[in-house]
CSV table of C-alpha atoms in Angstrom, one decimal:
chain,number,residue,atom,x,y,z
A,1,MET,CA,0.0,0.0,0.0
A,2,LEU,CA,2.8,2.4,0.9
A,3,LEU,CA,4.6,1.6,-2.3
A,4,SER,CA,1.5,2.3,-4.3
A,5,MET,CA,1.0,5.6,-2.6
A,6,ASP,CA,4.7,6.5,-3.2
A,7,ALA,CA,4.3,5.7,-6.8
A,8,GLU,CA,1.2,7.9,-7.1
A,9,ASN,CA,3.1,10.7,-5.4
A,10,VAL,CA,6.0,10.3,-7.8
A,11,GLU,CA,3.6,10.3,-10.8
A,12,GLU,CA,2.0,13.5,-9.5
A,13,LYS,CA,5.4,15.2,-9.1
A,14,GLU,CA,6.4,14.2,-12.6
A,15,LYS,CA,3.2,15.7,-14.0
A,16,GLU,CA,3.8,18.9,-12.2
A,17,GLU,CA,7.4,19.1,-13.4
A,18,GLU,CA,6.3,18.4,-17.0
A,19,ILE,CA,3.8,21.3,-16.8
A,20,LEU,CA,6.4,23.6,-15.2
A,21,ASN,CA,9.0,22.7,-17.9
A,22,LYS,CA,6.6,24.0,-20.6
A,23,GLN,CA,5.8,27.3,-19.0
A,24,SER,CA,7.4,29.5,-16.3
A,25,PRO,CA,5.9,29.5,-12.8
A,26,GLU,CA,4.9,33.1,-13.2
A,27,GLU,CA,3.0,32.3,-16.4
A,28,LEU,CA,1.2,29.3,-14.9
A,29,GLN,CA,0.2,31.3,-11.8
A,30,ALA,CA,-1.1,34.2,-14.0
A,31,GLU,CA,-3.2,31.8,-16.1
A,32,ALA,CA,-4.5,30.0,-13.0
A,33,GLU,CA,-5.5,33.3,-11.4
A,34,LYS,CA,-7.5,34.3,-14.5
A,35,LEU,CA,-9.3,30.9,-14.4
A,36,LYS,CA,-10.0,31.4,-10.7
A,37,ASN,CA,-11.4,34.9,-11.3
A,38,ALA,CA,-13.6,33.6,-14.1
A,39,ALA,CA,-14.8,30.8,-11.8
A,40,ASN,CA,-15.7,33.3,-9.1
A,41,GLU,CA,-18.0,35.2,-11.5
A,42,PHE,CA,-19.8,32.0,-12.4
A,43,PHE,CA,-20.1,31.2,-8.7
A,44,LYS,CA,-21.6,34.6,-8.0
A,45,ASN,CA,-24.2,33.8,-10.7
A,46,ALA,CA,-25.0,30.5,-9.1
A,47,ASP,CA,-23.5,28.5,-12.1
A,48,TYR,CA,-21.7,26.2,-9.7
A,49,VAL,CA,-21.0,23.5,-12.3
A,50,LYS,CA,-19.1,25.9,-14.6
A,51,ALA,CA,-17.4,27.3,-11.5
A,52,ILE,CA,-16.2,23.9,-10.5
A,53,GLU,CA,-14.9,23.3,-14.0
A,54,LEU,CA,-12.8,26.5,-14.0
A,55,TYR,CA,-11.6,26.0,-10.5
A,56,SER,CA,-10.4,22.6,-11.6
A,57,GLN,CA,-8.6,24.1,-14.5
A,58,ALA,CA,-6.9,26.6,-12.2
A,59,ILE,CA,-5.8,23.8,-9.9
A,60,GLU,CA,-4.3,21.9,-12.9
A,61,LYS,CA,-2.3,25.0,-13.8
A,62,TRP,CA,-1.2,25.7,-10.3
A,63,PRO,CA,-2.0,23.0,-7.8
A,64,ARG,CA,-0.1,24.6,-4.9
A,65,LEU,CA,-2.6,27.3,-3.8
A,66,ALA,CA,-5.0,26.5,-1.0
A,67,ALA,CA,-7.6,29.1,-2.0
A,68,TYR,CA,-8.3,27.3,-5.3
A,69,TYR,CA,-9.2,24.1,-3.4
A,70,GLY,CA,-11.1,26.2,-0.8
A,71,ASN,CA,-13.2,27.9,-3.5
A,72,ARG,CA,-13.9,24.6,-5.3
A,73,SER,CA,-14.9,23.1,-2.0
A,74,PHE,CA,-17.5,25.8,-1.5
A,75,ALA,CA,-18.9,25.1,-5.0
A,76,TYR,CA,-19.0,21.4,-4.2
A,77,ILE,CA,-21.0,22.2,-1.1
A,78,LYS,CA,-23.5,24.3,-3.2
A,79,THR,CA,-24.0,21.3,-5.5
A,80,GLU,CA,-24.3,18.9,-2.5
A,81,MET,CA,-21.1,17.0,-3.3
A,82,PHE,CA,-20.1,16.9,0.3
A,83,GLY,CA,-17.5,14.1,-0.1
A,84,LEU,CA,-15.6,16.1,-2.7
A,85,ALA,CA,-16.0,19.2,-0.6
A,86,LEU,CA,-14.3,17.5,2.3
A,87,THR,CA,-11.5,16.3,0.2
A,88,ASP,CA,-10.8,19.8,-1.2
A,89,ALA,CA,-11.0,21.4,2.2
A,90,THR,CA,-8.5,18.9,3.6
A,91,MET,CA,-6.2,19.4,0.7
A,92,ALA,CA,-6.3,23.2,1.2
A,93,LEU,CA,-5.3,22.7,4.8
A,94,GLN,CA,-2.4,20.4,3.9
A,95,LEU,CA,-1.1,23.3,1.7
A,96,ASP,CA,-1.8,26.0,4.2
A,97,ARG,CA,-2.7,25.2,7.8
A,98,SER,CA,-3.6,28.9,8.4
A,99,TYR,CA,-6.2,29.0,5.7
A,100,ILE,CA,-9.2,29.7,7.9
A,101,LYS,CA,-11.9,29.3,5.2
A,102,ALA,CA,-10.9,25.7,4.6
A,103,TYR,CA,-11.9,24.9,8.2
A,104,TYR,CA,-15.3,26.5,7.6
A,105,ARG,CA,-15.7,24.6,4.4
A,106,ARG,CA,-14.9,21.3,6.0
A,107,ALA,CA,-17.1,22.0,8.9
A,108,SER,CA,-20.0,22.9,6.6
A,109,ALA,CA,-19.6,19.7,4.6
A,110,ASN,CA,-19.5,17.6,7.8
A,111,MET,CA,-22.5,19.4,9.2
A,112,ALA,CA,-24.4,18.7,6.0
A,113,LEU,CA,-23.6,15.0,6.5
A,114,GLY,CA,-24.7,15.1,10.1
A,115,LYS,CA,-21.2,14.7,11.4
A,116,PHE,CA,-21.4,17.4,14.0
A,117,LYS,CA,-18.5,16.3,16.2
A,118,LEU,CA,-16.1,16.5,13.3
A,119,ALA,CA,-17.5,20.0,12.4
A,120,LEU,CA,-17.0,21.0,16.0
A,121,LYS,CA,-13.3,20.1,15.8
A,122,ASP,CA,-12.8,22.5,12.9
A,123,PHE,CA,-14.6,25.3,14.6
A,124,GLU,CA,-12.4,24.7,17.6
A,125,ALA,CA,-9.4,25.0,15.4
A,126,VAL,CA,-10.6,28.4,14.1
A,127,VAL,CA,-11.2,29.7,17.6
A,128,LYS,CA,-7.7,28.7,18.7
A,129,VAL,CA,-6.2,30.5,15.8
A,130,LYS,CA,-8.5,33.6,16.1
A,131,PRO,CA,-9.7,33.7,19.8
A,132,SER,CA,-11.0,37.2,19.4
A,133,ASP,CA,-13.2,36.4,16.3
A,134,LYS,CA,-16.8,36.7,17.6
A,135,ASP,CA,-18.2,35.1,14.5
A,136,ALA,CA,-16.0,32.0,14.8
A,137,ARG,CA,-16.8,31.8,18.5
A,138,ALA,CA,-20.5,32.0,17.8
A,139,LYS,CA,-20.3,29.1,15.3
A,140,PHE,CA,-18.2,27.1,17.7
A,141,ASN,CA,-20.7,27.6,20.5
A,142,GLU,CA,-23.8,26.9,18.3
A,143,CYS,CA,-22.2,23.7,17.0
A,144,GLY,CA,-21.3,22.6,20.5
A,145,LYS,CA,-25.0,23.1,21.5
A,146,ILE,CA,-26.1,20.7,18.7
A,147,VAL,CA,-23.6,18.1,19.8
A,148,LYS,CA,-24.8,18.3,23.4
A,149,ARG,CA,-28.4,18.2,22.4
A,150,ILE,CA,-27.9,15.1,20.3
A,151,ALA,CA,-26.1,13.4,23.1
A,152,PHE,CA,-28.9,14.3,25.5
A,153,GLU,CA,-31.7,13.2,23.2
A,154,LYS,CA,-29.8,9.9,22.7
A,155,ALA,CA,-29.5,9.4,26.4
A,156,ILE,CA,-33.2,9.9,27.2
A,157,ALA,CA,-34.6,8.3,24.0
A,158,VAL,CA,-35.2,4.9,25.5
A,159,GLU,CA,-37.2,6.4,28.4
A,160,GLU,CA,-39.8,8.3,26.2
A,161,LYS,CA,-42.8,6.9,24.5
A,162,PRO,CA,-43.2,7.5,20.7
A,163,VAL,CA,-44.8,10.9,20.2
A,164,SER,CA,-47.7,9.3,18.3
A,165,GLU,CA,-48.8,7.7,21.6
A,166,THR,CA,-48.8,11.0,23.5
A,167,ILE,CA,-51.1,13.1,21.3
A,168,ASP,CA,-54.5,13.9,22.8
A,169,LEU,CA,-56.7,15.0,19.8
A,170,GLU,CA,-59.6,15.9,22.0
A,171,SER,CA,-57.5,18.7,23.6
A,172,LEU,CA,-57.0,20.3,20.2
A,173,THR,CA,-60.1,22.5,20.2
A,174,ILE,CA,-61.3,23.9,16.8
A,175,GLU,CA,-62.0,27.6,17.2
A,176,GLY,CA,-65.3,29.0,16.1
A,177,ASP,CA,-63.7,31.4,13.5
A,178,TYR,CA,-61.8,28.6,11.8
A,179,SER,CA,-62.8,28.5,8.1
A,180,GLY,CA,-60.2,26.1,6.6
A,181,PRO,CA,-60.5,22.5,5.4
A,182,VAL,CA,-62.4,20.1,7.6
A,183,LEU,CA,-62.1,16.3,7.7
A,184,GLU,CA,-65.4,14.6,7.3
A,185,ASP,CA,-66.0,12.0,10.1
A,186,GLY,CA,-62.2,12.2,10.6
A,187,LYS,CA,-61.5,11.1,7.0
A,188,VAL,CA,-59.8,12.8,4.1
A,189,THR,CA,-62.3,13.4,1.2
A,190,LEU,CA,-61.8,14.9,-2.3
A,191,LYS,CA,-63.5,18.1,-1.1
A,192,PHE,CA,-61.0,18.3,1.8
A,193,VAL,CA,-58.0,18.0,-0.5
A,194,GLN,CA,-59.4,20.6,-2.9
A,195,ASP,CA,-60.0,23.0,0.0
A,196,LEU,CA,-56.5,22.2,1.3
A,197,LEU,CA,-54.9,23.0,-2.0
A,198,ASP,CA,-56.6,26.4,-2.1
A,199,THR,CA,-55.9,27.1,1.6
A,200,PHE,CA,-52.2,26.5,1.2
A,201,ARG,CA,-52.1,28.4,-2.1
A,202,ASP,CA,-53.5,31.4,-0.2
A,203,GLN,CA,-50.8,31.0,2.6
A,204,LYS,CA,-53.3,29.9,5.2
A,205,LYS,CA,-53.0,27.1,7.7
A,206,LEU,CA,-54.6,23.7,8.3
A,207,HIS,CA,-55.9,23.5,11.8
A,208,SER,CA,-53.6,21.6,14.1
A,209,ARG,CA,-56.3,19.0,15.0
A,210,PHE,CA,-56.7,18.0,11.4
A,211,ALA,CA,-53.0,18.1,10.9
A,212,PHE,CA,-52.4,15.6,13.7
A,213,GLN,CA,-55.3,13.4,12.6
A,214,ILE,CA,-53.7,13.1,9.1
A,215,LEU,CA,-50.3,12.4,10.6
A,216,LEU,CA,-51.6,9.6,12.9
A,217,GLN,CA,-53.6,8.0,10.0
A,218,ILE,CA,-50.7,8.2,7.6
A,219,LYS,CA,-48.4,6.6,10.1
A,220,ASP,CA,-50.7,3.6,10.4
A,221,LEU,CA,-51.0,3.3,6.7
A,222,PHE,CA,-47.2,3.4,6.0
A,223,LYS,CA,-46.5,1.1,9.0
A,224,ASN,CA,-48.4,-1.7,7.2
A,225,GLN,CA,-46.5,-1.3,3.9
A,226,PRO,CA,-43.4,-3.2,2.8
A,227,SER,CA,-40.0,-1.7,2.2
A,228,LEU,CA,-40.4,-2.5,-1.5
A,229,VAL,CA,-43.9,-1.8,-2.8
A,230,ASP,CA,-45.1,-3.6,-6.0
A,231,ILE,CA,-47.3,-1.5,-8.3
A,232,ASP,CA,-49.5,-2.9,-11.0
A,233,VAL,CA,-50.3,-0.4,-13.8
A,234,PRO,CA,-53.1,-1.9,-16.0
A,235,LYS,CA,-52.9,-1.7,-19.8
A,236,GLY,CA,-53.8,1.7,-21.2
A,237,GLN,CA,-53.6,3.5,-17.8
A,238,LYS,CA,-51.3,6.5,-17.5
A,239,PHE,CA,-48.9,6.5,-14.5
A,240,THR,CA,-46.9,9.6,-13.5
A,241,ILE,CA,-43.5,9.6,-11.7
A,242,CYS,CA,-42.2,12.8,-10.0
A,243,GLY,CA,-38.8,13.4,-8.5
A,244,ASP,CA,-37.7,15.8,-5.7
A,245,ILE,CA,-40.2,18.5,-4.7
A,246,HIS,CA,-38.2,20.0,-1.8
A,247,GLY,CA,-40.9,22.2,-0.3
A,248,GLN,CA,-41.6,24.1,-3.6
A,249,TYR,CA,-45.4,24.0,-3.1
A,250,TYR,CA,-46.3,26.3,-6.0
A,251,ASP,CA,-44.4,24.2,-8.4
A,252,LEU,CA,-46.2,21.2,-7.0
A,253,LEU,CA,-49.5,22.9,-7.8
A,254,ASN,CA,-48.2,23.5,-11.3
A,255,ILE,CA,-47.5,19.8,-11.8
A,256,PHE,CA,-51.1,19.1,-10.9
A,257,LYS,CA,-52.2,21.8,-13.3
A,258,LEU,CA,-50.1,20.4,-16.2
A,259,ASN,CA,-50.8,16.7,-15.5
A,260,GLY,CA,-54.1,16.6,-13.6
A,261,LEU,CA,-54.9,16.0,-10.0
A,262,PRO,CA,-54.1,12.5,-8.6
A,263,SER,CA,-57.0,10.1,-8.8
A,264,VAL,CA,-57.8,6.4,-9.2
A,265,ASP,CA,-57.5,7.0,-12.9
A,266,ASN,CA,-54.5,9.3,-12.7
A,267,PRO,CA,-52.1,7.6,-10.3
A,268,TYR,CA,-48.8,9.2,-9.2
A,269,LEU,CA,-45.5,8.3,-7.5
A,270,PHE,CA,-43.4,10.9,-5.7
A,271,ASN,CA,-39.8,9.6,-5.5
A,272,GLY,CA,-38.6,11.2,-2.2
A,273,ASP,CA,-37.3,14.6,-0.9
A,274,PHE,CA,-40.7,16.1,-0.4
A,275,VAL,CA,-39.3,18.6,2.2
A,276,ASP,CA,-36.3,20.8,3.2
A,277,ARG,CA,-34.7,23.7,1.4
A,278,GLY,CA,-37.9,25.1,0.0
A,279,SER,CA,-39.9,27.0,2.6
A,280,PHE,CA,-43.3,25.5,1.8
A,281,SER,CA,-42.4,22.0,2.9
A,282,VAL,CA,-45.3,21.8,5.4
A,283,GLU,CA,-47.8,22.6,2.7
A,284,CYS,CA,-46.2,20.0,0.3
A,285,ILE,CA,-46.1,17.2,2.8
A,286,PHE,CA,-49.7,17.6,4.1
A,287,VAL,CA,-51.0,17.7,0.5
A,288,LEU,CA,-49.1,14.6,-0.4
A,289,PHE,CA,-50.1,12.7,2.7
A,290,SER,CA,-53.7,13.7,2.1
A,291,PHE,CA,-53.7,12.3,-1.4
A,292,LYS,CA,-52.1,9.1,-0.1
A,293,LEU,CA,-54.9,8.7,2.4
A,294,LEU,CA,-57.5,9.5,-0.2
A,295,TYR,CA,-56.1,7.1,-2.8
A,296,PRO,CA,-54.0,4.6,-0.9
A,297,ASP,CA,-53.7,2.2,-3.9
A,298,SER,CA,-53.2,4.9,-6.6
A,299,PHE,CA,-50.8,7.4,-4.9
A,300,TYR,CA,-47.3,6.4,-3.8
A,301,MET,CA,-44.5,8.0,-1.9
A,302,ALA,CA,-40.9,6.8,-1.5
A,303,ARG,CA,-38.4,7.9,1.2
A,304,GLY,CA,-35.6,10.3,0.1
A,305,ASN,CA,-32.4,11.1,1.9
A,306,HIS,CA,-34.1,14.3,3.2
A,307,GLU,CA,-36.8,12.4,5.0
A,308,SER,CA,-34.5,12.0,8.0
A,309,ALA,CA,-34.0,13.8,11.3
A,310,THR,CA,-30.5,15.2,10.7
A,311,MET,CA,-31.4,16.6,7.2
A,312,ASN,CA,-34.6,18.2,8.6
A,313,GLN,CA,-32.7,19.8,11.5
A,314,MET,CA,-30.2,21.4,9.1
A,315,TYR,CA,-32.2,22.2,5.9
A,316,GLY,CA,-35.3,23.8,7.3
A,317,PHE,CA,-38.2,21.3,7.7
A,318,GLU,CA,-38.0,21.0,11.5
A,319,GLY,CA,-37.7,24.8,11.8
A,320,GLU,CA,-40.7,25.3,9.5
A,321,VAL,CA,-42.8,22.9,11.5
A,322,LYS,CA,-41.9,24.7,14.7
A,323,SER,CA,-42.7,28.0,13.1
A,324,LYS,CA,-46.1,27.0,11.6
A,325,TYR,CA,-47.3,24.9,14.6
A,326,PRO,CA,-45.5,26.5,17.5
A,327,PHE,CA,-47.9,25.8,20.3
A,328,TYR,CA,-47.7,22.0,19.7
A,329,PHE,CA,-43.9,21.8,19.8
A,330,SER,CA,-43.7,20.9,23.5
A,331,LYS,CA,-42.3,18.0,25.5
A,332,SER,CA,-45.5,16.0,25.3
A,333,SER,CA,-46.5,16.6,21.7
A,334,LYS,CA,-43.8,17.3,19.1
A,335,MET,CA,-45.1,17.5,15.6
A,336,ALA,CA,-41.6,17.4,14.1
A,337,ASP,CA,-40.8,14.2,16.0
A,338,LEU,CA,-44.0,12.7,14.8
A,339,PHE,CA,-42.9,13.5,11.2
A,340,THR,CA,-39.7,11.6,12.0
A,341,GLU,CA,-41.6,8.6,13.1
A,342,ILE,CA,-43.6,8.7,9.9
A,343,PHE,CA,-40.6,9.2,7.6
A,344,ASN,CA,-39.0,6.1,9.2
A,345,LEU,CA,-41.9,4.1,7.9
A,346,LEU,CA,-41.9,5.4,4.3
A,347,PRO,CA,-41.3,2.7,1.7
A,348,LEU,CA,-37.7,2.7,0.3
A,349,CYS,CA,-38.5,1.7,-3.3
A,350,HIS,CA,-41.2,0.6,-5.8
A,351,CYS,CA,-41.4,-1.8,-8.6
A,352,ILE,CA,-43.8,-1.2,-11.5
A,353,ASN,CA,-45.1,-4.2,-13.4
A,354,ASN,CA,-42.1,-6.2,-12.4
A,355,LYS,CA,-40.1,-4.2,-14.9
A,356,ILE,CA,-39.1,-0.8,-13.5
A,357,LEU,CA,-37.4,-0.3,-10.1
A,358,LEU,CA,-37.8,3.2,-8.6
A,359,MET,CA,-35.7,4.6,-5.7
A,360,HIS,CA,-34.6,8.0,-4.6
A,361,GLY,CA,-30.8,7.5,-4.8
A,362,GLY,CA,-29.5,4.5,-6.7
A,363,LEU,CA,-27.8,1.1,-6.8
A,364,PHE,CA,-25.4,-0.8,-4.6
A,365,ARG,CA,-21.7,-1.6,-4.1
A,366,ASP,CA,-22.7,-5.2,-3.5
A,367,GLU,CA,-23.5,-6.7,-6.9
A,368,ASN,CA,-25.5,-9.5,-5.4
A,369,VAL,CA,-28.4,-7.4,-4.1
A,370,THR,CA,-31.8,-8.7,-5.2
A,371,LEU,CA,-35.4,-7.4,-5.0
A,372,ASP,CA,-36.1,-10.0,-2.3
A,373,ASP,CA,-33.2,-8.5,-0.3
A,374,LEU,CA,-34.8,-5.0,-0.6
A,375,ARG,CA,-38.2,-6.4,0.5
A,376,LYS,CA,-36.5,-7.6,3.7
A,377,VAL,CA,-34.8,-4.3,4.6
A,378,ASP,CA,-35.7,-3.2,8.1
A,379,ARG,CA,-36.4,0.5,7.3
A,380,ASN,CA,-38.0,1.7,10.6
A,381,ARG,CA,-34.9,3.8,11.6
A,382,GLN,CA,-32.7,6.7,10.7
A,383,PRO,CA,-30.7,6.0,7.5
A,384,PRO,CA,-27.5,4.1,8.2
A,385,GLU,CA,-24.2,5.2,6.7
A,386,THR,CA,-23.6,2.0,4.7
A,387,GLY,CA,-25.6,-0.8,3.2
A,388,ALA,CA,-28.6,-1.2,0.9
A,389,MET,CA,-30.9,1.2,2.7
A,390,CYS,CA,-28.2,3.9,2.7
A,391,GLU,CA,-27.5,3.4,-1.0
A,392,LEU,CA,-31.2,3.4,-2.0
A,393,LEU,CA,-31.4,6.9,-0.5
A,394,TRP,CA,-28.0,8.4,-1.3
A,395,SER,CA,-26.3,6.7,-4.3
A,396,ASP,CA,-25.6,8.4,-7.7
A,397,PRO,CA,-24.7,7.0,-11.2
A,398,GLN,CA,-21.3,7.6,-12.8
A,399,MET,CA,-20.2,7.2,-16.4
A,400,MET,CA,-17.2,5.0,-15.8
A,401,CYS,CA,-17.7,1.3,-15.0
A,402,GLY,CA,-17.6,-0.2,-11.5
A,403,THR,CA,-18.4,1.5,-8.2
A,404,SER,CA,-16.5,4.2,-6.4
A,405,ASP,CA,-16.8,6.3,-3.2
A,406,SER,CA,-19.6,8.8,-3.4
A,407,LYS,CA,-19.0,12.4,-4.3
A,408,ARG,CA,-21.5,13.2,-1.5
A,409,GLY,CA,-19.6,11.4,1.2
A,410,VAL,CA,-22.5,8.9,1.7
A,411,GLY,CA,-23.7,6.1,-0.6
A,412,THR,CA,-22.0,4.7,-3.7
A,413,MET,CA,-21.3,5.8,-7.3
A,414,PHE,CA,-22.3,3.1,-9.7
A,415,GLY,CA,-21.4,2.7,-13.4
A,416,PRO,CA,-23.3,1.4,-16.5
A,417,ASP,CA,-22.0,-2.1,-16.0
A,418,VAL,CA,-23.4,-2.2,-12.4
A,419,THR,CA,-26.8,-1.0,-13.7
A,420,LYS,CA,-26.7,-3.7,-16.5
A,421,LYS,CA,-25.8,-6.5,-14.1
A,422,PHE,CA,-28.5,-5.5,-11.6
A,423,LEU,CA,-31.2,-5.3,-14.2
A,424,GLN,CA,-30.3,-8.7,-15.7
A,425,LYS,CA,-30.1,-10.3,-12.3
A,426,ASN,CA,-33.5,-9.1,-11.3
A,427,LYS,CA,-35.2,-9.3,-14.8
A,428,LEU,CA,-35.9,-5.5,-14.9
A,429,ASP,CA,-36.0,-3.1,-17.9
A,430,TYR,CA,-34.6,0.0,-16.2
A,431,ILE,CA,-34.4,2.0,-13.0
A,432,VAL,CA,-35.8,5.5,-12.2
A,433,ARG,CA,-34.1,7.6,-9.5
A,434,SER,CA,-34.1,11.2,-8.5
A,435,HIS,CA,-31.7,13.0,-6.0
A,436,GLU,CA,-29.9,15.2,-8.5
A,437,VAL,CA,-30.6,18.5,-10.2
A,438,LYS,CA,-30.7,18.1,-14.0
A,439,GLN,CA,-30.9,21.1,-16.3
A,440,GLU,CA,-34.0,19.8,-18.2
A,441,GLY,CA,-35.4,18.1,-15.1
A,442,TYR,CA,-34.4,14.6,-16.3
A,443,GLU,CA,-31.4,12.7,-17.7
A,444,VAL,CA,-31.2,9.3,-19.4
A,445,ILE,CA,-27.8,7.5,-19.1
A,446,HIS,CA,-26.3,4.0,-18.9
A,447,ASP,CA,-27.6,3.0,-22.4
A,448,GLY,CA,-31.1,4.2,-21.5
A,449,LYS,CA,-31.3,2.0,-18.4
A,450,CYS,CA,-30.8,4.6,-15.7
A,451,ILE,CA,-33.2,7.6,-15.6
A,452,THR,CA,-33.1,10.6,-13.3
A,453,VAL,CA,-36.1,12.7,-12.7
A,454,PHE,CA,-36.1,15.9,-10.6
A,455,SER,CA,-39.3,18.0,-10.2
A,456,ALA,CA,-38.1,21.1,-8.4
A,457,PRO,CA,-37.5,23.8,-11.1
A,458,ASN,CA,-35.1,26.6,-10.4
A,459,TYR,CA,-34.0,24.7,-7.3
A,460,CYS,CA,-33.6,26.9,-4.3
A,461,ASP,CA,-34.5,29.9,-6.5
A,462,GLN,CA,-31.0,29.9,-8.0
A,463,MET,CA,-30.1,26.9,-10.1
A,464,GLY,CA,-32.1,27.9,-13.2
A,465,ASN,CA,-33.0,24.2,-14.0
A,466,LYS,CA,-36.3,23.0,-15.3
A,467,GLY,CA,-38.4,20.4,-13.4
A,468,ALA,CA,-39.8,17.3,-15.0
A,469,PHE,CA,-42.1,14.4,-14.6
A,470,ILE,CA,-42.4,11.1,-16.4
A,471,ASN,CA,-45.5,9.4,-17.9
A,472,ILE,CA,-45.7,5.7,-18.8
A,473,THR,CA,-48.7,3.5,-19.5
A,474,GLY,CA,-49.2,-0.1,-18.4
A,475,ASP,CA,-48.8,-1.5,-21.9
A,476,ASP,CA,-46.0,0.9,-22.9
A,477,LEU,CA,-43.4,1.4,-20.3
A,478,THR,CA,-41.4,3.7,-22.5
A,479,PRO,CA,-40.8,6.9,-20.5
A,480,LYS,CA,-42.3,10.1,-21.9
A,481,PHE,CA,-40.8,13.3,-20.3
A,482,THR,CA,-42.5,16.6,-19.6
A,483,SER,CA,-40.2,19.5,-18.6
A,484,PHE,CA,-41.6,22.7,-17.0
A,485,GLU,CA,-40.3,26.0,-15.8
A,486,ALA,CA,-40.6,27.4,-12.2
A,487,VAL,CA,-43.7,29.4,-11.3
A,488,PRO,CA,-43.8,32.5,-9.1
A,489,HIS,CA,-44.2,32.0,-5.3
A,490,PRO,CA,-44.8,34.2,-2.3
A,491,ASN,CA,-41.8,36.2,-1.2
A,492,VAL,CA,-40.3,33.7,1.2
A,493,LYS,CA,-36.8,32.6,0.4
A,494,PRO,CA,-35.6,29.0,0.3
A,495,MET,CA,-33.9,27.9,3.5
A,496,ALA,CA,-35.9,30.5,5.5
A,497,TYR,CA,-36.3,28.0,8.3
A,498,ALA,CA,-32.9,26.3,8.1
A,499,ASN,CA,-30.5,26.0,11.0
A,500,PRO,CA,-29.0,29.5,11.4
A,501,LEU,CA,-25.5,28.0,11.8
A,502,PHE,CA,-25.7,26.3,8.4
A,503,GLY,CA,-26.7,29.6,6.8
A,504,LEU,CA,-23.5,31.2,7.9
A,505,PHE,CA,-21.4,29.4,5.3
């Protein structure tokens, strides 16, 4: 192993020397600086992919400057490539231990992955170098509070009942002036859902009693579903597949406008990441849950990597729930914790007509995984950092063959050969996954066998991408794509409810 690493180091040095022999150091540095400045402009305009490309070119020209790695690390964070962001931040610190921004970048990436103890170490390093820096001290203290809170919650978790067993619906009185949607005999009806769509569109709230009733009912429904749900789409029937929504409620309404409301004759599947980042996540999730209760056999929801406690704490959903239902966030009745219970029960994947497998993330490092293995996954927990459940939620495709460590720092990168073997082994036609922003809202790779669909246009109000959904029919499983632009929404910025510490990066 050491010999291999030494050989790699020698090869890198030889490449550097070869470059230096062609141009003077001054020329290389000047060209690298031009590339970095151009990358900065693309970064400012939220074109992070182009910025990464130019930062990479600057690094090729002059790989000895910590700031280039630090800048690219920040761009990787913006595109949720947290694994690559960690690598770049660490490289920057190897080149310059005093480069403070690299500690922040690494802390930010670790926090995004829920590794708060590692983030705390980097904040501590900054405080030691700059003890009088109030901003650094504030971040250190805030991150320390998160670490302590997690430790405390872990210590008392065994002693507490599930939140779902502590809710007293009778105590949630409906005020006389409430004019919003009403459950009929405690049940979701089509009229209730139509009223709910209008209520949320007008930025009004669903009464907490009905909100809790929906959550308790949906928990019981998901509890009785398997980890892999088989779906039968009859001949001639249209079926719609949507990707990430991420709290973009007004774009969700636009999908229904373009493609029709869900119904028995117009079934849908939403492929994870319903919440976080967008600041209308509460509205999105209650609408989706209501449709699931109304049409349990014609409306499907798969868990995404953002249907987890850590992601919700960082990216806004927990904060949004607390803000919109503040009175009920108490020791005895925590709506955010009830959402966590429900998210733990969401199915992990779906299989349509025994031919299409759908999951939020992707495939597996272990080439022997079968559909039967997925049916047996114990999903009622927070996502683990390895294994099939983790990979279903976090993995991404790559163009080269084989598997490799994830650019996100969690999950697996899988190549076209991995996709082909998995499909052959399980007698499937293709896979559909989400999890990644695509410029047209979708992407088809791996010889047409791996499809990505992403349904949050102009993601976070800055990516400029289209959203998309897929239509198939029971007798024609050929995917048909519809791309759509973002629509206007009320003046509430994305990440408005996110952890304030995360917003400081």
